[in-house]
PDB file of C-alpha atoms in Angstrom:
ATOM      1  CA  MET A   1      14.557  31.890  -8.296  1.00  0.00           C
ATOM      2  CA  PRO A   2      16.852  31.498  -5.214  1.00  0.00           C
ATOM      3  CA  HIS A   3      20.565  31.324  -6.077  1.00  0.00           C
ATOM      4  CA  HIS A   4      21.093  28.128  -4.070  1.00  0.00           C
ATOM      5  CA  HIS A   5      18.983  26.241  -6.642  1.00  0.00           C
ATOM      6  CA  LEU A   6      21.441  27.250  -9.334  1.00  0.00           C
ATOM      7  CA  ARG A   7      24.478  26.430  -7.228  1.00  0.00           C
ATOM      8  CA  SER A   8      23.084  22.957  -6.610  1.00  0.00           C
ATOM      9  CA  LEU A   9      23.392  22.269 -10.338  1.00  0.00           C
ATOM     10  CA  ARG A  10      27.153  22.659 -10.181  1.00  0.00           C
ATOM     11  CA  PRO A  11      28.887  23.332  -6.851  1.00  0.00           C
ATOM     12  CA  GLY A  12      31.031  26.466  -6.863  1.00  0.00           C
ATOM     13  CA  VAL A  13      29.369  28.145  -9.854  1.00  0.00           C
ATOM     14  CA  GLY A  14      27.338  31.261  -8.997  1.00  0.00           C
ATOM     15  CA  LEU A  15      24.701  33.115 -10.985  1.00  0.00           C
ATOM     16  CA  ALA A  16      27.195  35.279 -12.837  1.00  0.00           C
ATOM     17  CA  GLY A  17      29.393  32.286 -13.638  1.00  0.00           C
ATOM     18  CA  MET A  18      26.406  30.316 -14.867  1.00  0.00           C
ATOM     19  CA  THR A  19      25.375  33.238 -17.101  1.00  0.00           C
ATOM     20  CA  SER A  20      28.854  33.511 -18.575  1.00  0.00           C
ATOM     21  CA  MET A  21      28.999  29.774 -19.213  1.00  0.00           C
ATOM     22  CA  THR A  22      25.619  29.261 -20.761  1.00  0.00           C
ATOM     23  CA  GLY A  23      24.512  32.682 -21.912  1.00  0.00           C
ATOM     24  CA  LEU A  24      21.144  34.197 -21.243  1.00  0.00           C
ATOM     25  CA  GLY A  25      19.400  31.552 -23.338  1.00  0.00           C
ATOM     26  CA  GLY A  26      20.893  28.743 -21.269  1.00  0.00           C
ATOM     27  CA  LEU A  27      19.987  30.451 -18.018  1.00  0.00           C
ATOM     28  CA  ALA A  28      16.424  30.969 -19.219  1.00  0.00           C
ATOM     29  CA  ALA A  29      16.191  27.263 -20.060  1.00  0.00           C
ATOM     30  CA  LEU A  30      17.422  26.349 -16.581  1.00  0.00           C
ATOM     31  CA  LEU A  31      14.880  28.684 -14.999  1.00  0.00           C
ATOM     32  CA  LEU A  32      12.086  27.144 -17.065  1.00  0.00           C
ATOM     33  CA  LEU A  33      13.155  23.617 -16.107  1.00  0.00           C
ATOM     34  CA  SER A  34      13.233  24.546 -12.435  1.00  0.00           C
ATOM     35  CA  ALA A  35       9.799  26.183 -12.669  1.00  0.00           C
ATOM     36  CA  ALA A  36       8.397  23.085 -14.374  1.00  0.00           C
ATOM     37  CA  ALA A  37       9.854  20.832 -11.671  1.00  0.00           C
ATOM     38  CA  HIS A  38       8.360  23.070  -8.986  1.00  0.00           C
ATOM     39  CA  ALA A  39       4.958  23.005 -10.693  1.00  0.00           C
ATOM     40  CA  THR A  40       5.041  19.191 -10.919  1.00  0.00           C
ATOM     41  CA  THR A  41       5.892  18.934  -7.206  1.00  0.00           C
ATOM     42  CA  ALA A  42       3.153  21.397  -6.288  1.00  0.00           C
ATOM     43  CA  ALA A  43       0.640  19.443  -8.371  1.00  0.00           C
ATOM     44  CA  VAL A  44       1.122  16.227  -6.367  1.00  0.00           C
ATOM     45  CA  VAL A  45      -1.920  15.545  -4.192  1.00  0.00           C
ATOM     46  CA  THR A  46      -0.958  15.152  -0.534  1.00  0.00           C
ATOM     47  CA  PRO A  47      -2.174  12.398   1.826  1.00  0.00           C
ATOM     48  CA  GLU A  48      -4.004  15.067   3.835  1.00  0.00           C
ATOM     49  CA  GLU A  49      -5.919  16.111   0.730  1.00  0.00           C
ATOM     50  CA  LEU A  50      -6.729  12.507  -0.143  1.00  0.00           C
ATOM     51  CA  GLY A  51      -8.160  12.096   3.335  1.00  0.00           C
ATOM     52  CA  SER A  52     -10.486  15.087   3.073  1.00  0.00           C
ATOM     53  CA  LEU A  53     -11.977  14.800  -0.430  1.00  0.00           C
ATOM     54  CA  ARG A  54     -15.448  13.976  -1.682  1.00  0.00           C
ATOM     55  CA  TYR A  55     -15.559  10.553  -3.373  1.00  0.00           C
ATOM     56  CA  ARG A  56     -18.337   9.118  -5.494  1.00  0.00           C
ATOM     57  CA  ILE A  57     -18.419   5.326  -5.438  1.00  0.00           C
ATOM     58  CA  GLU A  58     -20.751   2.524  -6.417  1.00  0.00           C
ATOM     59  CA  GLY A  59     -23.139   1.583  -3.618  1.00  0.00           C
ATOM     60  CA  GLU A  60     -23.653   5.109  -2.202  1.00  0.00           C
ATOM     61  CA  ARG A  61     -26.027   7.648  -3.736  1.00  0.00           C
ATOM     62  CA  GLU A  62     -24.370  10.680  -2.160  1.00  0.00           C
ATOM     63  CA  PRO A  63     -20.683  11.617  -2.291  1.00  0.00           C
ATOM     64  CA  LEU A  64     -18.582  10.423   0.619  1.00  0.00           C
ATOM     65  CA  ARG A  65     -17.090  13.485   2.330  1.00  0.00           C
ATOM     66  CA  MET A  66     -13.981  12.237   4.095  1.00  0.00           C
ATOM     67  CA  ARG A  67     -12.667  13.690   7.332  1.00  0.00           C
ATOM     68  CA  ASP A  68      -9.217  12.520   8.372  1.00  0.00           C
ATOM     69  CA  GLY A  69      -9.583   9.675   5.895  1.00  0.00           C
ATOM     70  CA  LEU A  70     -12.879   8.412   7.306  1.00  0.00           C
ATOM     71  CA  TRP A  71     -16.572   8.682   6.404  1.00  0.00           C
ATOM     72  CA  GLN A  72     -19.629   7.574   8.315  1.00  0.00           C
ATOM     73  CA  GLY A  73     -23.144   7.525   6.930  1.00  0.00           C
ATOM     74  CA  ARG A  74     -26.578   7.417   8.505  1.00  0.00           C
ATOM     75  CA  PRO A  75     -27.755   4.323  10.416  1.00  0.00           C
ATOM     76  CA  ALA A  76     -29.592   1.767   8.302  1.00  0.00           C
ATOM     77  CA  ALA A  77     -32.679   2.416  10.450  1.00  0.00           C
ATOM     78  CA  PRO A  78     -33.466   4.728  13.388  1.00  0.00           C
ATOM     79  CA  GLY A  79     -31.639   3.423  16.423  1.00  0.00           C
ATOM     80  CA  SER A  80     -29.782   0.782  14.414  1.00  0.00           C
ATOM     81  CA  ALA A  81     -26.193  -0.038  15.300  1.00  0.00           C
ATOM     82  CA  THR A  82     -25.492  -0.772  11.627  1.00  0.00           C
ATOM     83  CA  VAL A  83     -23.826   2.332  10.186  1.00  0.00           C
ATOM     84  CA  PRO A  84     -22.210   2.462   6.734  1.00  0.00           C
ATOM     85  CA  ASN A  85     -18.625   3.665   6.748  1.00  0.00           C
ATOM     86  CA  ALA A  86     -15.618   4.050   4.484  1.00  0.00           C
ATOM     87  CA  ARG A  87     -11.893   4.655   4.763  1.00  0.00           C
ATOM     88  CA  VAL A  88      -9.243   6.028   2.401  1.00  0.00           C
ATOM     89  CA  HIS A  89      -6.029   3.993   2.545  1.00  0.00           C
ATOM     90  CA  THR A  90      -3.346   6.619   1.977  1.00  0.00           C
ATOM     91  CA  GLU A  91      -0.614   4.180   3.039  1.00  0.00           C
ATOM     92  CA  LEU A  92      -0.736   2.658  -0.454  1.00  0.00           C
ATOM     93  CA  THR A  93      -0.940   5.004  -3.444  1.00  0.00           C
ATOM     94  CA  ALA A  94       0.509   5.163  -6.956  1.00  0.00           C
ATOM     95  CA  ARG A  95       1.226   8.106  -9.239  1.00  0.00           C
ATOM     96  CA  GLY A  96       1.426   8.553 -12.984  1.00  0.00           C
ATOM     97  CA  ASP A  97      -0.012  10.501 -15.896  1.00  0.00           C
ATOM     98  CA  LEU A  98      -3.118   8.451 -16.633  1.00  0.00           C
ATOM     99  CA  ASN A  99      -4.905  10.860 -18.994  1.00  0.00           C
ATOM    100  CA  ARG A 100      -1.752  12.101 -20.780  1.00  0.00           C
ATOM    101  CA  ASP A 101      -2.220  15.751 -19.851  1.00  0.00           C
ATOM    102  CA  GLY A 102       1.342  16.134 -18.600  1.00  0.00           C
ATOM    103  CA  GLN A 103       0.316  16.103 -14.934  1.00  0.00           C
ATOM    104  CA  GLU A 104       0.686  13.277 -12.442  1.00  0.00           C
ATOM    105  CA  ASP A 105      -2.520  11.696 -11.192  1.00  0.00           C
ATOM    106  CA  THR A 106      -2.782   9.825  -7.883  1.00  0.00           C
ATOM    107  CA  VAL A 107      -4.432   6.425  -7.507  1.00  0.00           C
ATOM    108  CA  VAL A 108      -5.788   5.622  -4.057  1.00  0.00           C
ATOM    109  CA  LEU A 109      -7.881   2.803  -2.575  1.00  0.00           C
ATOM    110  CA  LEU A 110     -11.061   3.083  -0.523  1.00  0.00           C
ATOM    111  CA  GLU A 111     -12.611   0.420   1.684  1.00  0.00           C
ATOM    112  CA  HIS A 112     -16.408   0.657   1.936  1.00  0.00           C
ATOM    113  CA  ASP A 113     -18.615  -1.137   4.447  1.00  0.00           C
ATOM    114  CA  PRO A 114     -22.259  -0.475   3.513  1.00  0.00           C
ATOM    115  CA  GLY A 115     -23.469  -2.135   6.689  1.00  0.00           C
ATOM    116  CA  GLY A 116     -23.715  -5.799   5.733  1.00  0.00           C
ATOM    117  CA  SER A 117     -21.250  -8.666   5.612  1.00  0.00           C
ATOM    118  CA  GLY A 118     -19.278  -7.309   2.654  1.00  0.00           C
ATOM    119  CA  ARG A 119     -16.279  -4.973   2.617  1.00  0.00           C
ATOM    120  CA  PHE A 120     -15.852  -3.475  -0.820  1.00  0.00           C
ATOM    121  CA  VAL A 121     -12.582  -2.145  -2.212  1.00  0.00           C
ATOM    122  CA  HIS A 122     -12.704   0.728  -4.725  1.00  0.00           C
ATOM    123  CA  LEU A 123     -10.074   2.413  -6.878  1.00  0.00           C
ATOM    124  CA  ALA A 124     -10.160   6.196  -7.194  1.00  0.00           C
ATOM    125  CA  VAL A 125      -8.105   8.544  -9.371  1.00  0.00           C
ATOM    126  CA  VAL A 126      -7.409  12.000  -7.947  1.00  0.00           C
ATOM    127  CA  SER A 127      -5.734  14.953  -9.647  1.00  0.00           C
ATOM    128  CA  ARG A 128      -5.357  18.693  -9.258  1.00  0.00           C
ATOM    129  CA  ARG A 129      -7.617  21.037 -11.177  1.00  0.00           C
ATOM    130  CA  GLU A 130      -7.227  24.816 -10.854  1.00  0.00           C
ATOM    131  CA  GLY A 131      -5.252  24.293  -7.673  1.00  0.00           C
ATOM    132  CA  ARG A 132      -7.790  21.962  -6.042  1.00  0.00           C
ATOM    133  CA  ALA A 133      -7.577  18.201  -5.529  1.00  0.00           C
ATOM    134  CA  VAL A 134     -10.568  16.495  -7.176  1.00  0.00           C
ATOM    135  CA  MET A 135     -11.641  12.916  -7.886  1.00  0.00           C
ATOM    136  CA  LEU A 136     -11.651  12.129 -11.614  1.00  0.00           C
ATOM    137  CA  ALA A 137     -13.067   8.587 -11.535  1.00  0.00           C
ATOM    138  CA  SER A 138     -13.643   5.558  -9.328  1.00  0.00           C
ATOM    139  CA  ARG A 139     -14.258   1.858  -9.875  1.00  0.00           C
ATOM    140  CA  LEU A 140     -15.328  -1.071  -7.723  1.00  0.00           C
ATOM    141  CA  VAL A 141     -12.625  -3.728  -7.444  1.00  0.00           C
ATOM    142  CA  GLY A 142     -14.518  -6.347  -5.460  1.00  0.00           C
ATOM    143  CA  ASP A 143     -15.828  -7.642  -2.151  1.00  0.00           C
ATOM    144  CA  ARG A 144     -13.311  -8.660   0.523  1.00  0.00           C
ATOM    145  CA  VAL A 145     -10.380  -8.678  -1.872  1.00  0.00           C
ATOM    146  CA  GLN A 146      -6.887  -8.379  -0.432  1.00  0.00           C
ATOM    147  CA  VAL A 147      -4.559  -5.841  -2.037  1.00  0.00           C
ATOM    148  CA  ARG A 148      -0.957  -6.942  -2.485  1.00  0.00           C
ATOM    149  CA  SER A 149       0.433  -4.084  -4.606  1.00  0.00           C
ATOM    150  CA  LEU A 150      -0.594  -1.020  -6.589  1.00  0.00           C
ATOM    151  CA  LYS A 151       1.343   0.812  -9.292  1.00  0.00           C
ATOM    152  CA  VAL A 152       1.020   2.857 -12.474  1.00  0.00           C
ATOM    153  CA  GLU A 153       2.962   1.588 -15.461  1.00  0.00           C
ATOM    154  CA  GLY A 154       2.804   2.945 -18.993  1.00  0.00           C
ATOM    155  CA  GLY A 155      -0.332   4.954 -18.283  1.00  0.00           C
ATOM    156  CA  GLN A 156      -2.100   1.876 -16.888  1.00  0.00           C
ATOM    157  CA  ILE A 157      -3.139   1.023 -13.327  1.00  0.00           C
ATOM    158  CA  LEU A 158      -1.885  -2.377 -12.141  1.00  0.00           C
ATOM    159  CA  LEU A 159      -3.486  -3.779  -9.003  1.00  0.00           C
ATOM    160  CA  GLU A 160      -2.307  -7.112  -7.609  1.00  0.00           C
ATOM    161  CA  VAL A 161      -5.052  -8.710  -5.523  1.00  0.00           C
ATOM    162  CA  VAL A 162      -5.999 -11.889  -3.748  1.00  0.00           C
ATOM    163  CA  ARG A 163      -9.593 -12.614  -4.748  1.00  0.00           C
ATOM    164  CA  ALA A 164     -12.060 -15.452  -4.474  1.00  0.00           C
ATOM    165  CA  GLY A 165     -11.176 -18.045  -7.099  1.00  0.00           C
ATOM    166  CA  PRO A 166     -13.193 -21.047  -8.291  1.00  0.00           C
ATOM    167  CA  GLY A 167     -14.534 -22.839  -5.240  1.00  0.00           C
ATOM    168  CA  ASP A 168     -13.454 -20.154  -2.750  1.00  0.00           C
ATOM    169  CA  PRO A 169     -16.081 -18.774  -0.356  1.00  0.00           C
ATOM    170  CA  SER A 170     -16.427 -14.982  -0.290  1.00  0.00           C
ATOM    171  CA  CYS A 171     -14.855 -14.833   3.144  1.00  0.00           C
ATOM    172  CA  CYS A 172     -11.651 -16.570   2.166  1.00  0.00           C
ATOM    173  CA  PRO A 173     -10.070 -15.484  -1.135  1.00  0.00           C
ATOM    174  CA  GLY A 174      -7.233 -17.643  -2.421  1.00  0.00           C
ATOM    175  CA  GLU A 175      -6.434 -16.617  -6.002  1.00  0.00           C
ATOM    176  CA  LEU A 176      -3.620 -14.175  -6.820  1.00  0.00           C
ATOM    177  CA  ALA A 177      -4.282 -12.025  -9.900  1.00  0.00           C
ATOM    178  CA  THR A 178      -3.126  -8.734 -11.443  1.00  0.00           C
ATOM    179  CA  LEU A 179      -5.953  -6.480 -12.636  1.00  0.00           C
ATOM    180  CA  THR A 180      -5.566  -3.496 -14.964  1.00  0.00           C
ATOM    181  CA  TRP A 181      -7.461  -0.291 -15.743  1.00  0.00           C
ATOM    182  CA  THR A 182      -7.002   2.735 -17.978  1.00  0.00           C
ATOM    183  CA  LEU A 183      -8.487   6.185 -17.434  1.00  0.00           C
ATOM    184  CA  GLN A 184     -10.706   7.226 -20.334  1.00  0.00           C
ATOM    185  CA  ARG A 185     -13.391   9.845 -20.891  1.00  0.00           C
ATOM    186  CA  ARG A 186     -16.068   7.499 -19.592  1.00  0.00           C
ATOM    187  CA  GLY A 187     -14.063   6.683 -16.456  1.00  0.00           C
ATOM    188  CA  LEU A 188     -11.868   3.792 -15.377  1.00  0.00           C
ATOM    189  CA  VAL A 189     -12.078   1.031 -17.957  1.00  0.00           C
ATOM    190  CA  PRO A 190     -10.873  -2.490 -17.034  1.00  0.00           C
ATOM    191  CA  GLY A 191      -8.270  -4.064 -19.300  1.00  0.00           C
ATOM    192  CA  PRO A 192      -6.956  -7.612 -19.663  1.00  0.00           C
ATOM    193  CA  GLU A 193      -5.432  -9.251 -16.615  1.00  0.00           C
ATOM    194  CA  ARG A 194      -1.652  -9.489 -16.469  1.00  0.00           C
ATOM    195  CA  GLY A 195      -0.374 -13.043 -16.480  1.00  0.00           C
ATOM    196  CA  THR A 196      -2.281 -16.112 -15.373  1.00  0.00           C
ATOM    197  CA  PRO A 197      -4.092 -16.147 -12.002  1.00  0.00           C
ATOM    198  CA  HIS A 198      -2.734 -18.729  -9.579  1.00  0.00           C
ATOM    199  CA  ARG A 199      -3.321 -19.990  -6.060  1.00  0.00           C
ATOM    200  CA  LEU A 200      -1.844 -18.120  -3.115  1.00  0.00           C
ATOM    201  CA  THR A 201       1.111 -20.183  -1.882  1.00  0.00           C
ATOM    202  CA  PRO A 202       4.179 -19.314   0.248  1.00  0.00           C
ATOM    203  CA  SER A 203       6.183 -18.875  -2.962  1.00  0.00           C
ATOM    204  CA  ALA A 204       4.440 -15.474  -3.279  1.00  0.00           C
ATOM    205  CA  LEU A 205       6.542 -14.306  -0.314  1.00  0.00           C
ATOM    206  CA  GLU A 206       9.900 -15.102  -1.875  1.00  0.00           C
ATOM    207  CA  GLY A 207      12.444 -12.546  -3.038  1.00  0.00           C
ATOM    208  CA  VAL A 208      11.085  -9.701  -0.885  1.00  0.00           C
ATOM    209  CA  ASN A 209      12.637  -8.073   2.192  1.00  0.00           C
ATOM    210  CA  TRP A 210       9.849  -7.920   4.797  1.00  0.00           C
ATOM    211  CA  THR A 211      10.124  -5.400   7.650  1.00  0.00           C
ATOM    212  CA  LEU A 212       7.936  -5.626  10.757  1.00  0.00           C
ATOM    213  CA  THR A 213       5.845  -2.447  11.145  1.00  0.00           C
ATOM    214  CA  HIS A 214       3.089  -3.513  13.570  1.00  0.00           C
ATOM    215  CA  TRP A 215       2.682  -6.175  16.241  1.00  0.00           C
ATOM    216  CA  ALA A 216      -1.047  -5.941  15.496  1.00  0.00           C
ATOM    217  CA  ALA A 217      -3.399  -3.442  13.878  1.00  0.00           C
ATOM    218  CA  GLY A 218      -3.003  -0.180  15.793  1.00  0.00           C
ATOM    219  CA  GLU A 219       0.159  -1.318  17.619  1.00  0.00           C
ATOM    220  CA  PRO A 220       3.279  -0.064  15.796  1.00  0.00           C
ATOM    221  CA  ALA A 221       6.533  -1.963  16.238  1.00  0.00           C
ATOM    222  CA  SER A 222       8.813   0.964  17.193  1.00  0.00           C
ATOM    223  CA  LEU A 223      12.245  -0.660  17.327  1.00  0.00           C
ATOM    224  CA  ASP A 224      15.736   0.847  17.115  1.00  0.00           C
ATOM    225  CA  ARG A 225      16.728  -1.987  14.798  1.00  0.00           C
ATOM    226  CA  PRO A 226      13.741  -3.246  12.811  1.00  0.00           C
ATOM    227  CA  ILE A 227      12.919  -6.938  12.585  1.00  0.00           C
ATOM    228  CA  GLN A 228      13.403  -8.103   9.000  1.00  0.00           C
ATOM    229  CA  TRP A 229      13.293 -11.356   7.092  1.00  0.00           C
ATOM    230  CA  ARG A 230      13.359 -12.750   3.581  1.00  0.00           C
ATOM    231  CA  MET A 231      12.254 -16.057   2.119  1.00  0.00           C
ATOM    232  CA  GLN A 232      14.114 -17.967  -0.561  1.00  0.00           C
ATOM    233  CA  ALA A 233      13.602 -21.533  -1.772  1.00  0.00           C
ATOM    234  CA  GLY A 234      11.206 -22.305   1.074  1.00  0.00           C
ATOM    235  CA  ARG A 235      13.460 -20.972   3.839  1.00  0.00           C
ATOM    236  CA  ALA A 236      12.935 -17.806   5.867  1.00  0.00           C
ATOM    237  CA  SER A 237      15.956 -16.034   7.316  1.00  0.00           C
ATOM    238  CA  GLY A 238      16.579 -12.634   8.826  1.00  0.00           C
ATOM    239  CA  PHE A 239      17.090 -10.473  11.891  1.00  0.00           C
ATOM    240  CA  ALA A 240      14.788 -11.183  14.854  1.00  0.00           C
ATOM    241  CA  GLY A 241      15.602  -8.119  16.956  1.00  0.00           C
ATOM    242  CA  CYS A 242      18.937  -9.218  18.393  1.00  0.00           C
ATOM    243  CA  ASN A 243      19.925 -12.465  16.670  1.00  0.00           C
ATOM    244  CA  ARG A 244      19.811 -13.917  13.193  1.00  0.00           C
ATOM    245  CA  PHE A 245      17.322 -16.730  12.582  1.00  0.00           C
ATOM    246  CA  GLN A 246      16.439 -19.344   9.976  1.00  0.00           C
ATOM    247  CA  ALA A 247      13.351 -21.500   9.547  1.00  0.00           C
ATOM    248  CA  SER A 248      11.667 -23.477   6.806  1.00  0.00           C
ATOM    249  CA  ALA A 249       8.260 -22.277   5.629  1.00  0.00           C
ATOM    250  CA  ALA A 250       5.535 -24.226   3.859  1.00  0.00           C
ATOM    251  CA  ALA A 251       1.768 -24.413   3.407  1.00  0.00           C
ATOM    252  CA  ALA A 252       0.085 -26.682   5.913  1.00  0.00           C
ATOM    253  CA  PRO A 253      -2.085 -28.327   4.692  1.00  0.00           C
ATOM    254  CA  PRO A 254      -0.235 -28.169   1.347  1.00  0.00           C
ATOM    255  CA  ASP A 255      -3.319 -27.572  -0.831  1.00  0.00           C
ATOM    256  CA  SER A 256      -4.792 -24.777   1.304  1.00  0.00           C
ATOM    257  CA  ALA A 257      -4.502 -21.289  -0.258  1.00  0.00           C
ATOM    258  CA  GLY A 258      -2.857 -18.795   2.082  1.00  0.00           C
ATOM    259  CA  ALA A 259      -1.752 -21.482   4.557  1.00  0.00           C
ATOM    260  CA  LEU A 260       1.698 -20.992   6.118  1.00  0.00           C
ATOM    261  CA  GLN A 261       3.667 -22.649   8.863  1.00  0.00           C
ATOM    262  CA  PHE A 262       7.240 -22.084  10.059  1.00  0.00           C
ATOM    263  CA  SER A 263       9.462 -24.745  11.550  1.00  0.00           C
ATOM    264  CA  PRO A 264      11.087 -24.087  14.951  1.00  0.00           C
ATOM    265  CA  PRO A 265      13.714 -21.451  14.097  1.00  0.00           C
ATOM    266  CA  ALA A 266      17.463 -21.867  14.460  1.00  0.00           C
ATOM    267  CA  VAL A 267      18.717 -18.727  16.237  1.00  0.00           C
ATOM    268  CA  THR A 268      22.191 -17.363  17.005  1.00  0.00           C
ATOM    269  CA  ARG A 269      23.135 -16.822  20.670  1.00  0.00           C
ATOM    270  CA  MET A 270      23.976 -13.142  21.067  1.00  0.00           C
ATOM    271  CA  ALA A 271      22.787 -11.049  24.034  1.00  0.00           C
ATOM    272  CA  CYS A 272      21.383  -7.541  23.601  1.00  0.00           C
ATOM    273  CA  GLU A 273      19.684  -4.859  25.677  1.00  0.00           C
ATOM    274  CA  PRO A 274      16.469  -6.000  27.424  1.00  0.00           C
ATOM    275  CA  GLU A 275      14.121  -4.172  25.035  1.00  0.00           C
ATOM    276  CA  ALA A 276      15.636  -5.904  22.002  1.00  0.00           C
ATOM    277  CA  MET A 277      15.547  -9.309  23.701  1.00  0.00           C
ATOM    278  CA  GLN A 278      11.895  -8.830  24.640  1.00  0.00           C
ATOM    279  CA  ALA A 279      10.993  -7.854  21.072  1.00  0.00           C
ATOM    280  CA  GLU A 280      12.866 -10.873  19.718  1.00  0.00           C
ATOM    281  CA  ALA A 281      11.140 -13.263  22.114  1.00  0.00           C
ATOM    282  CA  ARG A 282       7.767 -11.837  21.152  1.00  0.00           C
ATOM    283  CA  PHE A 283       8.496 -12.102  17.432  1.00  0.00           C
ATOM    284  CA  LEU A 284       9.779 -15.688  17.574  1.00  0.00           C
ATOM    285  CA  ALA A 285       6.828 -16.799  19.716  1.00  0.00           C
ATOM    286  CA  ALA A 286       4.407 -15.200  17.250  1.00  0.00           C
ATOM    287  CA  LEU A 287       6.229 -16.764  14.298  1.00  0.00           C
ATOM    288  CA  SER A 288       5.795 -20.234  15.782  1.00  0.00           C
ATOM    289  CA  SER A 289       2.016 -19.740  15.979  1.00  0.00           C
ATOM    290  CA  VAL A 290       1.519 -18.571  12.366  1.00  0.00           C
ATOM    291  CA  THR A 291      -0.969 -20.623  10.356  1.00  0.00           C
ATOM    292  CA  ALA A 292      -1.866 -18.290   7.467  1.00  0.00           C
ATOM    293  CA  PHE A 293      -0.809 -15.204   5.547  1.00  0.00           C
ATOM    294  CA  GLY A 294      -2.534 -12.548   3.489  1.00  0.00           C
ATOM    295  CA  TYR A 295      -2.291  -8.893   2.505  1.00  0.00           C
ATOM    296  CA  ARG A 296      -3.842  -5.657   3.706  1.00  0.00           C
ATOM    297  CA  PHE A 297      -3.359  -2.691   1.376  1.00  0.00           C
ATOM    298  CA  GLY A 298       0.236  -3.466   0.522  1.00  0.00           C
ATOM    299  CA  ARG A 299       1.220  -4.934   3.879  1.00  0.00           C
ATOM    300  CA  LEU A 300       1.865  -8.609   4.535  1.00  0.00           C
ATOM    301  CA  VAL A 301      -0.160 -10.048   7.429  1.00  0.00           C
ATOM    302  CA  LEU A 302       0.954 -13.212   9.242  1.00  0.00           C
ATOM    303  CA  GLN A 303      -1.942 -14.683  11.209  1.00  0.00           C
ATOM    304  CA  GLY A 304      -2.223 -17.428  13.780  1.00  0.00           C
ATOM    305  CA  THR A 305      -3.431 -18.425  17.213  1.00  0.00           C
ATOM    306  CA  GLY A 306      -1.007 -18.527  20.107  1.00  0.00           C
ATOM    307  CA  SER A 307      -1.384 -19.886  23.616  1.00  0.00           C
ATOM    308  CA  THR A 308      -2.261 -16.456  25.018  1.00  0.00           C
ATOM    309  CA  ALA A 309      -3.406 -14.308  22.077  1.00  0.00           C
ATOM    310  CA  ALA A 310      -4.015 -14.330  18.353  1.00  0.00           C
ATOM    311  CA  THR A 311      -1.102 -13.446  16.066  1.00  0.00           C
ATOM    312  CA  SER A 312      -1.451 -10.670  13.504  1.00  0.00           C
ATOM    313  CA  LEU A 313       1.996  -9.388  12.526  1.00  0.00           C
ATOM    314  CA  LEU A 314       2.162  -6.711   9.815  1.00  0.00           C
ATOM    315  CA  PHE A 315       5.122  -6.217   7.479  1.00  0.00           C
ATOM    316  CA  GLU A 316       6.001  -3.838   4.648  1.00  0.00           C
ATOM    317  CA  PRO A 317       8.168  -4.707   1.642  1.00  0.00           C
ATOM    318  CA  ARG A 318      11.411  -2.700   1.860  1.00  0.00           C
TER     319      ARG A 318
END
């Protein structure tokens, strides 16, 4: 074991000093702890491995062999433009010991388009076996569900989703619910839902610091000072790129799930470098055109229609 690992435990104490302080038994215990920590770190499945595994999911007879996180099947018919495809969403994962073997497992989400109108979300549990990353189990979550959050808690998978509730068409889910699963010998077994499902309203956005990551899908927002905002008691406030801003936020119409509209923002009057001012102007213009919100694999999406282009701002909770 390198000496700098030991020194990091107590600055200024070398190997000989550590031996004299703890004795050989104490040193052996420290070495074992360090080895265990190293083994745990090495056992963690990397995003690159998640993006290159074979996954078995409902709806496909053959395993999906991912390459760079993507899979593409055969056309539905010779010459057909309809091609089944799937994607692993490594931007949102959760870790925990799901089968109580002392090793962390990784939970990841897959999005599967079999070639029709549906887009199916699947859970998959991946772990390391004999040095290799392998899928242990998978489970269908649903068609066109939105994923708000994913975590492992007490050996249980918790997935917060927006799904189609009573009266919702498949295209437009509006019910917020927390689903649970446990990993058992027969695979992922659904458990009782956490809490009571409720309609998706702007109150779901409150108490979270939202940071702009993309102006649109595939267009990162690379800013020296990130645009951030938070909502509390129906008011949004934050940093727009140069100035602070405030605006009220409410559903419009009030009974429409996922509806959202901001009032004209009140903004401070500071001047910044041109790039920051341009980003701020773009953000505030997009904010004024927002009509709805939803989630995409852990990210918040603000959607709307502006005078020149559609709005689709993406934010991460930070």
